[in-house]
Tab-separated table of C-alpha atoms in Angstrom:
chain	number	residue	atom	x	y	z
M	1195	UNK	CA	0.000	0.000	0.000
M	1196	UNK	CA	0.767	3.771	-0.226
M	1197	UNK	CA	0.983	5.314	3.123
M	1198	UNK	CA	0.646	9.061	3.805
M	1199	UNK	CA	2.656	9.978	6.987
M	1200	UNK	CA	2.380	12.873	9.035
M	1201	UNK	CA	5.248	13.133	11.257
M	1202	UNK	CA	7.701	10.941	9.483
M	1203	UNK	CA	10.626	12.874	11.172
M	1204	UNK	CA	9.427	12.312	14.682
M	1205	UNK	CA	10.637	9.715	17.331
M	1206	UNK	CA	7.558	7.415	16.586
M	1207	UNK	CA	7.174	8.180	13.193
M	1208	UNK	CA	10.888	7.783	11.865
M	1209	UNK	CA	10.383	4.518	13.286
M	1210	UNK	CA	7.082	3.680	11.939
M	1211	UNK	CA	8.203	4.414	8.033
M	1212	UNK	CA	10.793	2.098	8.757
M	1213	UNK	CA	8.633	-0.514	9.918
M	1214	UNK	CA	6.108	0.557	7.033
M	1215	UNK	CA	8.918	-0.736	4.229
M	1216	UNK	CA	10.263	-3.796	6.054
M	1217	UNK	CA	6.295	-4.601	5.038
M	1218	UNK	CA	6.707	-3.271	1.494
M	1219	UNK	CA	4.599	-0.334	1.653
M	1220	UNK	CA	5.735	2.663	-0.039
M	1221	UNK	CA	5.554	6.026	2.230
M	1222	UNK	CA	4.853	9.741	1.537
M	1223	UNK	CA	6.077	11.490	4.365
M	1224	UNK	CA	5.206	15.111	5.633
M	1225	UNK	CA	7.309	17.146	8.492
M	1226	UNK	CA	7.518	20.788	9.063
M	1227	UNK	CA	11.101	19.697	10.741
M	1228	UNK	CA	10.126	22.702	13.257
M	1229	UNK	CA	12.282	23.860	16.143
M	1230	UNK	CA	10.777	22.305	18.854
M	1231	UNK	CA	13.755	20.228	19.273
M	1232	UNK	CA	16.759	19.853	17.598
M	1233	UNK	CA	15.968	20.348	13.494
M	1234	UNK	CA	19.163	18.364	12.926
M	1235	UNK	CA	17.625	15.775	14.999
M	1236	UNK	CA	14.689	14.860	12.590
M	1237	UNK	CA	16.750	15.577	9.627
M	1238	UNK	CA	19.386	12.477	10.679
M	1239	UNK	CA	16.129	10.875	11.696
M	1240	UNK	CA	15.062	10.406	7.712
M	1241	UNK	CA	18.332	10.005	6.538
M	1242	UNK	CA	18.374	6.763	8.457
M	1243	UNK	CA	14.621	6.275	6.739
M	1244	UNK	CA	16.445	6.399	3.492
M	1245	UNK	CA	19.249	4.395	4.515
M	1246	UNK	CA	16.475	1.897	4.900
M	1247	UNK	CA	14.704	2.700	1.520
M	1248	UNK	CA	17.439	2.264	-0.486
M	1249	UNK	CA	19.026	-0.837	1.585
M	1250	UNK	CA	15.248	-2.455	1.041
M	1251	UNK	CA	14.513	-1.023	-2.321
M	1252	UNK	CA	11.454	0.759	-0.773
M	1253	UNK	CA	9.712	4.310	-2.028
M	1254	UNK	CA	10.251	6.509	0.917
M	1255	UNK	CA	9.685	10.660	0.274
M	1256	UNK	CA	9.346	13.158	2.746
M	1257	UNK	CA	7.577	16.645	1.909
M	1258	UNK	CA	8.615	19.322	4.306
M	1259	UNK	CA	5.663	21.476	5.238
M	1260	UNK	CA	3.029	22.538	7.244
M	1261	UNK	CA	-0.706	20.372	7.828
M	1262	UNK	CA	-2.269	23.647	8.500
M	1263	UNK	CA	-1.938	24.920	5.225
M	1264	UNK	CA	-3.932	23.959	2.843
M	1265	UNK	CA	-2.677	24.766	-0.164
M	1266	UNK	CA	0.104	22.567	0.431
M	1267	UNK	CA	-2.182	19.591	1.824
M	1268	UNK	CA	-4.960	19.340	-0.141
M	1269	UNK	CA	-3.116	18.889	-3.557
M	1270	UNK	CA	-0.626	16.990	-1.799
M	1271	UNK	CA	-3.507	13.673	-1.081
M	1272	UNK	CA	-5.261	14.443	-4.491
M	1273	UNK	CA	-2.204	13.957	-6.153
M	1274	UNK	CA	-0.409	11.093	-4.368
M	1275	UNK	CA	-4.131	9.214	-3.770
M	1276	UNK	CA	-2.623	6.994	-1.072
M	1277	UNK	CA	-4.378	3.850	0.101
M	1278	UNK	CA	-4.122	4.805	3.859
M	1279	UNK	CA	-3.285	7.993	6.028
M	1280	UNK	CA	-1.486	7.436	9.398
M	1281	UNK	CA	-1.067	11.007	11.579
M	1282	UNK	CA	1.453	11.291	13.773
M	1283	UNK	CA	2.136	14.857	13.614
M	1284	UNK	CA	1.432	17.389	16.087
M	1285	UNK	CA	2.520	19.640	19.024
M	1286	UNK	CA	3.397	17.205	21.916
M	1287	UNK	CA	3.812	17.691	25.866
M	1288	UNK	CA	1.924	19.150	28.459
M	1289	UNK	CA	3.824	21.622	30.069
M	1290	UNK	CA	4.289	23.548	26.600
M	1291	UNK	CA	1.135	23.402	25.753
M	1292	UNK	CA	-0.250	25.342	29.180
M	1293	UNK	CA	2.721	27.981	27.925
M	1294	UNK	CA	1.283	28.301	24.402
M	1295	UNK	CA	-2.310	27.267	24.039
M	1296	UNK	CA	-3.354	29.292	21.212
M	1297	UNK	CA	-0.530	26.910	19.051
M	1298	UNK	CA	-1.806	23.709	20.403
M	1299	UNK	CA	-5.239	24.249	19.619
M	1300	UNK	CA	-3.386	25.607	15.851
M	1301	UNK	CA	-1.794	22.829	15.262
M	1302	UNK	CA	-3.448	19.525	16.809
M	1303	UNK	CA	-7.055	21.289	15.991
M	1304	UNK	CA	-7.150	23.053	12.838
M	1305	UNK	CA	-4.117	20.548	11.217
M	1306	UNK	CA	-5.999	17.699	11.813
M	1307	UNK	CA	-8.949	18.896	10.953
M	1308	UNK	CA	-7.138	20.237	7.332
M	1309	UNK	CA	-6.123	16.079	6.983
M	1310	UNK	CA	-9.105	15.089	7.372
M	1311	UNK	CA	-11.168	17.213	5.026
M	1312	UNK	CA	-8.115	16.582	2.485
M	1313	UNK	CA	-8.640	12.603	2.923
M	1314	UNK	CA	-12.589	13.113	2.853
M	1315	UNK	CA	-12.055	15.221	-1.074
M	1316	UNK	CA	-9.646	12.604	-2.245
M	1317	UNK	CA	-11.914	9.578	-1.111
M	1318	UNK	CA	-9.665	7.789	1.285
M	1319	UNK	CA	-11.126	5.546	3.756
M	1320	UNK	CA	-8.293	4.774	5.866
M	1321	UNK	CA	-6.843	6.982	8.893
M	1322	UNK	CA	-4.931	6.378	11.623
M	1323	UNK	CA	-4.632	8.928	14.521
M	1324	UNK	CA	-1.797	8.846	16.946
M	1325	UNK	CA	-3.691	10.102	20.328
M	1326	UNK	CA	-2.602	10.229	23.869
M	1327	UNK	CA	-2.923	8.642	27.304
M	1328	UNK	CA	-2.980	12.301	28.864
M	1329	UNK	CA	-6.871	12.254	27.512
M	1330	UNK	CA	-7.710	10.232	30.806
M	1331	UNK	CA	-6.515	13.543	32.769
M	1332	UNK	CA	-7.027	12.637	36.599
M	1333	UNK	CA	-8.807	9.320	36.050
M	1334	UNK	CA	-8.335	7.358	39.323
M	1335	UNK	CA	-9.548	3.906	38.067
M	1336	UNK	CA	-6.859	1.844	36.627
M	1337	UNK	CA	-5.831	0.556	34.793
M	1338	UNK	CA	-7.378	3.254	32.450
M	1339	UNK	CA	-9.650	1.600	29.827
M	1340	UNK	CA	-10.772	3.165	26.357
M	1341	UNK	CA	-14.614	3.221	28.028
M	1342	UNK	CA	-13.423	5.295	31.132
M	1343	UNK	CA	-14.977	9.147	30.908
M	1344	UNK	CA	-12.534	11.336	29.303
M	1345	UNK	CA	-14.679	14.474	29.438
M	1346	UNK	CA	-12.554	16.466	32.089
M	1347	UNK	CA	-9.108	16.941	30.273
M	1348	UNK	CA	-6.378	18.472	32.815
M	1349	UNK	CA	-3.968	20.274	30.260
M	1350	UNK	CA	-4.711	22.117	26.397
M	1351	UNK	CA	-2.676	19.009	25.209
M	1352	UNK	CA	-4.597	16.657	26.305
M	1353	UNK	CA	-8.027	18.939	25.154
M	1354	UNK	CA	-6.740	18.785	21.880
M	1355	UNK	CA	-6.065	15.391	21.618
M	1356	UNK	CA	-9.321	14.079	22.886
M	1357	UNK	CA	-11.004	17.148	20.582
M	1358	UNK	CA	-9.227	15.251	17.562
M	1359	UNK	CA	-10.751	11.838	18.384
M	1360	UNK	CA	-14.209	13.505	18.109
M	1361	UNK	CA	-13.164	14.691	14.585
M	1362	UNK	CA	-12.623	11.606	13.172
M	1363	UNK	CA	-15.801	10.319	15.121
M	1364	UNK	CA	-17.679	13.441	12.598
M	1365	UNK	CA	-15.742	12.400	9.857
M	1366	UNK	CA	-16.427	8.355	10.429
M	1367	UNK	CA	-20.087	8.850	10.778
M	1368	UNK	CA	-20.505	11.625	7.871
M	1369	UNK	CA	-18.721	9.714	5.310
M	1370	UNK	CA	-18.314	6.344	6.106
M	1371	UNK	CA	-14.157	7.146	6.431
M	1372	UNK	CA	-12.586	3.802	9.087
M	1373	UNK	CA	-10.741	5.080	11.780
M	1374	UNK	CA	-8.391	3.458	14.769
M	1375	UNK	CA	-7.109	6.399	17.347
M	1376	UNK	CA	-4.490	5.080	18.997
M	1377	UNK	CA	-3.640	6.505	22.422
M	1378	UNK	CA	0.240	6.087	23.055
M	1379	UNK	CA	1.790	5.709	26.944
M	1380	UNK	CA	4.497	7.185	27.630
M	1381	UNK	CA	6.366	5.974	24.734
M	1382	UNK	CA	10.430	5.453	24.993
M	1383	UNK	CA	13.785	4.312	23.084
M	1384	UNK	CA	16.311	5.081	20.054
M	1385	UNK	CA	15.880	8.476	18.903
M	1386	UNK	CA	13.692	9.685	22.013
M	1387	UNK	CA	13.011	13.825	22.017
M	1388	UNK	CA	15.090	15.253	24.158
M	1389	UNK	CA	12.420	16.722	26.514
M	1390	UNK	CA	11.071	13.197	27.219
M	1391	UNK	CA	11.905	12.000	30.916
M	1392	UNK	CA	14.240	9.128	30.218
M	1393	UNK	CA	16.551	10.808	27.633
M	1394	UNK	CA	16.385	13.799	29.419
M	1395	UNK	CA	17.379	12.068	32.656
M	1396	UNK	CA	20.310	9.901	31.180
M	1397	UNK	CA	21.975	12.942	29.668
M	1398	UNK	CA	21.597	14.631	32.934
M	1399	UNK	CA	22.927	11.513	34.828
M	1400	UNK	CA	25.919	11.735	32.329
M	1401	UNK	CA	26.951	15.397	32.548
M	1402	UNK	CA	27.034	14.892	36.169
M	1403	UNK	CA	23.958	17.114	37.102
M	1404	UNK	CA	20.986	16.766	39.089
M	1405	UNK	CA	17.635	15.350	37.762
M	1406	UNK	CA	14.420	17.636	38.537
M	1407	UNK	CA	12.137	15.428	40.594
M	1408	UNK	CA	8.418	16.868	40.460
M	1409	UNK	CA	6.939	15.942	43.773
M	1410	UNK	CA	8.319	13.181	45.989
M	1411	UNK	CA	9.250	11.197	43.339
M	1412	UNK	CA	5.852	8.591	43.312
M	1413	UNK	CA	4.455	9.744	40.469
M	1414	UNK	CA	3.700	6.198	38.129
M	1415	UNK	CA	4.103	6.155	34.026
M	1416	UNK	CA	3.506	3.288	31.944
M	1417	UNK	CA	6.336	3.593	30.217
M	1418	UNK	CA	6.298	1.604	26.532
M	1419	UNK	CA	8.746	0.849	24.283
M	1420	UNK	CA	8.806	2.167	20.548
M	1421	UNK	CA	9.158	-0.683	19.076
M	1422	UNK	CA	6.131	-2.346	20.924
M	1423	UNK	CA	3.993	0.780	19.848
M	1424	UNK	CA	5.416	-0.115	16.169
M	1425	UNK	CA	3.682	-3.095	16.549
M	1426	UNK	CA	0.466	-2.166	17.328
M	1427	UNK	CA	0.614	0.790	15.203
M	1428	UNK	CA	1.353	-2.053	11.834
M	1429	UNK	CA	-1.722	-4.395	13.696
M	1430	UNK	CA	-4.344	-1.501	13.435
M	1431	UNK	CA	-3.121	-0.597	10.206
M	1432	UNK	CA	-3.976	-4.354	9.411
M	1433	UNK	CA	-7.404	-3.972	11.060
M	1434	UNK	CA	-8.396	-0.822	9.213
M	1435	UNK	CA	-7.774	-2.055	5.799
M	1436	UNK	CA	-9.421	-5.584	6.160
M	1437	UNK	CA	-12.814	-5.842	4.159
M	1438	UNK	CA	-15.849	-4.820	6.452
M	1439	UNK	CA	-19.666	-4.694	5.914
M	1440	UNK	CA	-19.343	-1.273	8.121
M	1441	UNK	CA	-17.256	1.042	8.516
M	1442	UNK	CA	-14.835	0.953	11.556
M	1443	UNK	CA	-14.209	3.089	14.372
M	1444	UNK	CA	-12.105	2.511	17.279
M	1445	UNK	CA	-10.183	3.843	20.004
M	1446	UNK	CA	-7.086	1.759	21.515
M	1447	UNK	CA	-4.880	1.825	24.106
M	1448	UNK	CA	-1.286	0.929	23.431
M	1449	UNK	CA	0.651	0.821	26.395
M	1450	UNK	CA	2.543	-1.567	28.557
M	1451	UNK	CA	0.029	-2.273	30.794
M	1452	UNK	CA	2.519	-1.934	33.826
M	1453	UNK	CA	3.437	1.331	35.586
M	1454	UNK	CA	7.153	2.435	37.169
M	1455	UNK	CA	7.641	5.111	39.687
M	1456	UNK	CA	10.018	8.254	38.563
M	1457	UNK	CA	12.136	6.940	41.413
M	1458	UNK	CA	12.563	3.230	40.046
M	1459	UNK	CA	12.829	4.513	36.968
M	1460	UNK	CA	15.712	6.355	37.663
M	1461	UNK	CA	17.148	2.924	39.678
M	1462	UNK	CA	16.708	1.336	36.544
M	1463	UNK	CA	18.682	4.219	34.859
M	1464	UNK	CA	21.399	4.073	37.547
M	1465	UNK	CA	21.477	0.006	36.730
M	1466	UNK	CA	21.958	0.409	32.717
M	1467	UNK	CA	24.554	3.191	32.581
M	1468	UNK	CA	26.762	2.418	35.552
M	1469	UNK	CA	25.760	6.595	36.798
M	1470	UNK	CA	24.448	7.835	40.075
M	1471	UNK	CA	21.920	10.032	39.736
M	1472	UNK	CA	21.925	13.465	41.622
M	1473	UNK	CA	18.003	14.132	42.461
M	1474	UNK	CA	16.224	17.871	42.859
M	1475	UNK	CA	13.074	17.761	43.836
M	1476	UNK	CA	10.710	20.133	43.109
M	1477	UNK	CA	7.144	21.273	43.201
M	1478	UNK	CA	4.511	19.388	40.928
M	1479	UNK	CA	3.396	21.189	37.974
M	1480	UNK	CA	0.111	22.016	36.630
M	1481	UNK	CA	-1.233	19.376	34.116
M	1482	UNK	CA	1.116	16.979	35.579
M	1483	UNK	CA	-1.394	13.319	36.633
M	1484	UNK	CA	-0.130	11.339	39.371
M	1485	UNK	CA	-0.159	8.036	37.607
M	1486	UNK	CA	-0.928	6.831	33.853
M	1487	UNK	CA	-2.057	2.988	33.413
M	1488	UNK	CA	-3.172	1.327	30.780
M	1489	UNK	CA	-5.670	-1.595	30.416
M	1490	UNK	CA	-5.024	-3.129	26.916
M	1491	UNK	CA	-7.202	-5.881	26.605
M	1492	UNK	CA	-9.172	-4.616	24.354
M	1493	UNK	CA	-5.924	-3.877	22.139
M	1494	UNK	CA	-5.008	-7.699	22.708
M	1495	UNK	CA	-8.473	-8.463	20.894
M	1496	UNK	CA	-9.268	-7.132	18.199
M	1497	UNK	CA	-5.521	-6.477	17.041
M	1498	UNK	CA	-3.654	-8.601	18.693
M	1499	UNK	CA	-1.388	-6.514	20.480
M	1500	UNK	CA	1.097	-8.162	22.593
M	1501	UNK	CA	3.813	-5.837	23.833
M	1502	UNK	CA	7.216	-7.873	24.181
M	1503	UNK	CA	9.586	-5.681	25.670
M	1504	UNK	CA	8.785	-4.201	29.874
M	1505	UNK	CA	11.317	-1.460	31.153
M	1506	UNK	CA	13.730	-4.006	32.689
M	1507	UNK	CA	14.790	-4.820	29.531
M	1508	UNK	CA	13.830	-1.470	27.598
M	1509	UNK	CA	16.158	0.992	29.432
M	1510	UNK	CA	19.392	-1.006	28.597
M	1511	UNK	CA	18.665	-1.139	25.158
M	1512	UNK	CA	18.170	2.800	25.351
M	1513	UNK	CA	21.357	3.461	27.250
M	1514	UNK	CA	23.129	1.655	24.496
M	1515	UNK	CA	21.458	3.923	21.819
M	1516	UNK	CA	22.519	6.778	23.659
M	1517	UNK	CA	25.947	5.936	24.141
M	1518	UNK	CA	26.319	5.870	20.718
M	1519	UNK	CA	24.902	8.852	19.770
C-alpha cells in the first residue's frame, strides 16, 4: 500500500516508516522539521529512513511542510491518492502546551482537521490517529480503559487530543471514512526527544547534574517501548484495511500495561549506565497526573497486540542507543 505519513521525522514516526517498508509499503512522508527540538535531529532521523529505503529497495519521500496549510495539503492527497493515512504529527507535551495554548489548539485542531477534510475530497477511507494517554486527565480507576470518561481533560494538550478523536468520530459517521485512534503511553527508546523524561534524565545523569524530581518522586508512568507501539501501530493498520460490511471506528490503548515510579525509573537508569543520579526535587506542575495505566485488553483483541519488551529490559537497550549517539 501507499501510506501518507504525518510526522515521518518524529521519534515514533521515523520509526514507523521504517517498519512501514520492512512490510513493502511505499511512504509519503510530511514534516515541518520545526524547532521544537533539535531540526538536525529529525533531519538524521530520515536520513536513516532512506538508509532503509534504499538498503530495502522501498519508495520513501518526505515533503517538508506545514498540515495547516492547505494549499500545500490538499493537492498533496489528491495527487499522491494513497491507500491509507497514518497522523502522527502534532505539538506534543503538556507543560508547553499550558505555555502556548493558542498553538496547540493551531496545530493539533485546525491541522488535523485540514487532513481530514483533504482525505474526505480525495476519497480515502483509511486513517490512523496517533492520540494520547494524557486524555484520561485525573482518572483514578486503573488501569485506564478506552470506556473510562474522558470528558474532564487536565492540560490544552490533552483537550486537543481528545477534541481530535471527536473529529474523526464526525468524519467516520458523515462519510463512512474507518478510523483506529491510537492513544500512546508514555512511549520510549532510540531516537527519544530530548524533553522526554528518560533521555532527558540519562543525559543529565551523564553530565554529572541533578535530575528535577516533580513531587516526591511517586508519580507512576507506563512507560512503553517504541518498538512495541510499532507493533500495534502495523496491527491496526492491518485492522483498518481488512474488508468490512461497516465502517470501523475505534479507540485503543497501546501501552505496557505496567506502571514504574520516577524513582525506580531512575534505579533502573542508575542500573543500565553504571551513573548515580543526583536528584532535585521540586514542586509538581500544573497538568502533571499522578499516575498513567493502561488496560489493553481490548488492544489484545481485536488487534492482537502483545507488547514484548517491559522497562527491565527497555532501558538497557536505550542506554546503548545513547551511548552511541
Amino acid at each position: 500500500m501507499k501510506i501518507l505519513l504525518t510526522g515521518a521525522a518524529g521519534f515514533i514516526g521515523s520509526h514507523l516508516a521504517e517498519a512501514l517498508l520492512g512490510k513493502g509499503h511505499s511512504i509519503i512522508g510530511i514534516d515541518n522539521l520545526n524547532n521544537f527540538y533539535d531540526p538536525a535531529l529529525k533531519r538524521k532521523n530520515l536520513s536513516e529512513i532512506e538508509a532503509t529505503a534504499k538498503k530495502l529497495k522501498g519508495k520513501f519521500e518526505c515533503h517538508q511542510g506545514d498540515i495547516c496549510n492547505e494549499d500545500f495539503i490538499v493537492p498533496l492527497i489528491k495527487k499522491e491518492k494513497p491507500d491509507g493515512i497514518i497522523h502522527l504529527a502534532a505539538m506534543a507535551g503538556v507543560r508547553p502546551s499550558i505555555e502556548d495554548p493558542i498553538l496547540y489548539e493551531t496545530v493539533n485542531g485546525l491541522g488535523t482537521t485540514v487532513l481530514l477534510e483533504a482525505s474526505r475530497q480525495a476519497g480515502i477511507h483509511h486513517f490512523i490517529f496517533g492520540s494520547s494517554s494524557s486524555v484520561y486527565g485525573l482518572n483514578t480507576k486503573v488501569p485506564f480503559a478506552e470506556s473510562d470518561p474522558v470528558n474532564l481533560p487536565y492540560s490544552p494538550y490533552a483537550q486537543t487530543k481528545r477534541a481530535n478523536e471527536l473529529q474523526c468520530h464526525v468524519y467516520h459517521k458523515l462519510y463512512k471514512m474507518n478510523f483506529a485512534c491510537l492513544r500512546f503511553f508514555t512511549v520510549y527508546g532510540p531516537r527519544q526527544r530530548p524533553d522526554l523524561a528518560i533521555r532527558k534524565f540519562t543525559e543529565l545523569m551523564y553530565e554529572g547534574k541533578s535530575i528535577p524530581i516533580l513531587g516526591d518522586g511517586s508519580f507512576r508512568r507506563d512507560f512503553t517501548y517504541v518498538d512495541d507501539i510499532i507493533e500495534g501501530v502495523m496491527k491496526s493498520l492491518d485492522w483498518i484495511t481488512q474488508n468490512s460490511s461497516q465502517p470501523k471506528y475505534e479507540i485503543f490503548n497501546l501501552g505496557e500495561s505496567a506502571t514504574t515510579s520516577v524513582l525506580d525509573l531512575i534505579h533502573l537508569l542508575e542500573k543500565a549506565s553504571g551513573k548515580k543520579a543526583k536528584l532535585d526535587f521540586k514542586p509538581v506542575q500544573p497538568g502533571d497526573v499522578p499516575i498513567t495505566y493502561a488496560d489493553i485488553s481490548k488492544a489484545r483483541q481485536i488487534l492482537g497486540y502483545n507488547p514484548q519488551i517491559p522497562l527491565e529490559a527497555g532501558i538497557p537497550r536505550f542506554i546503548q542507543w545513547f551511548k552511541g549517539i
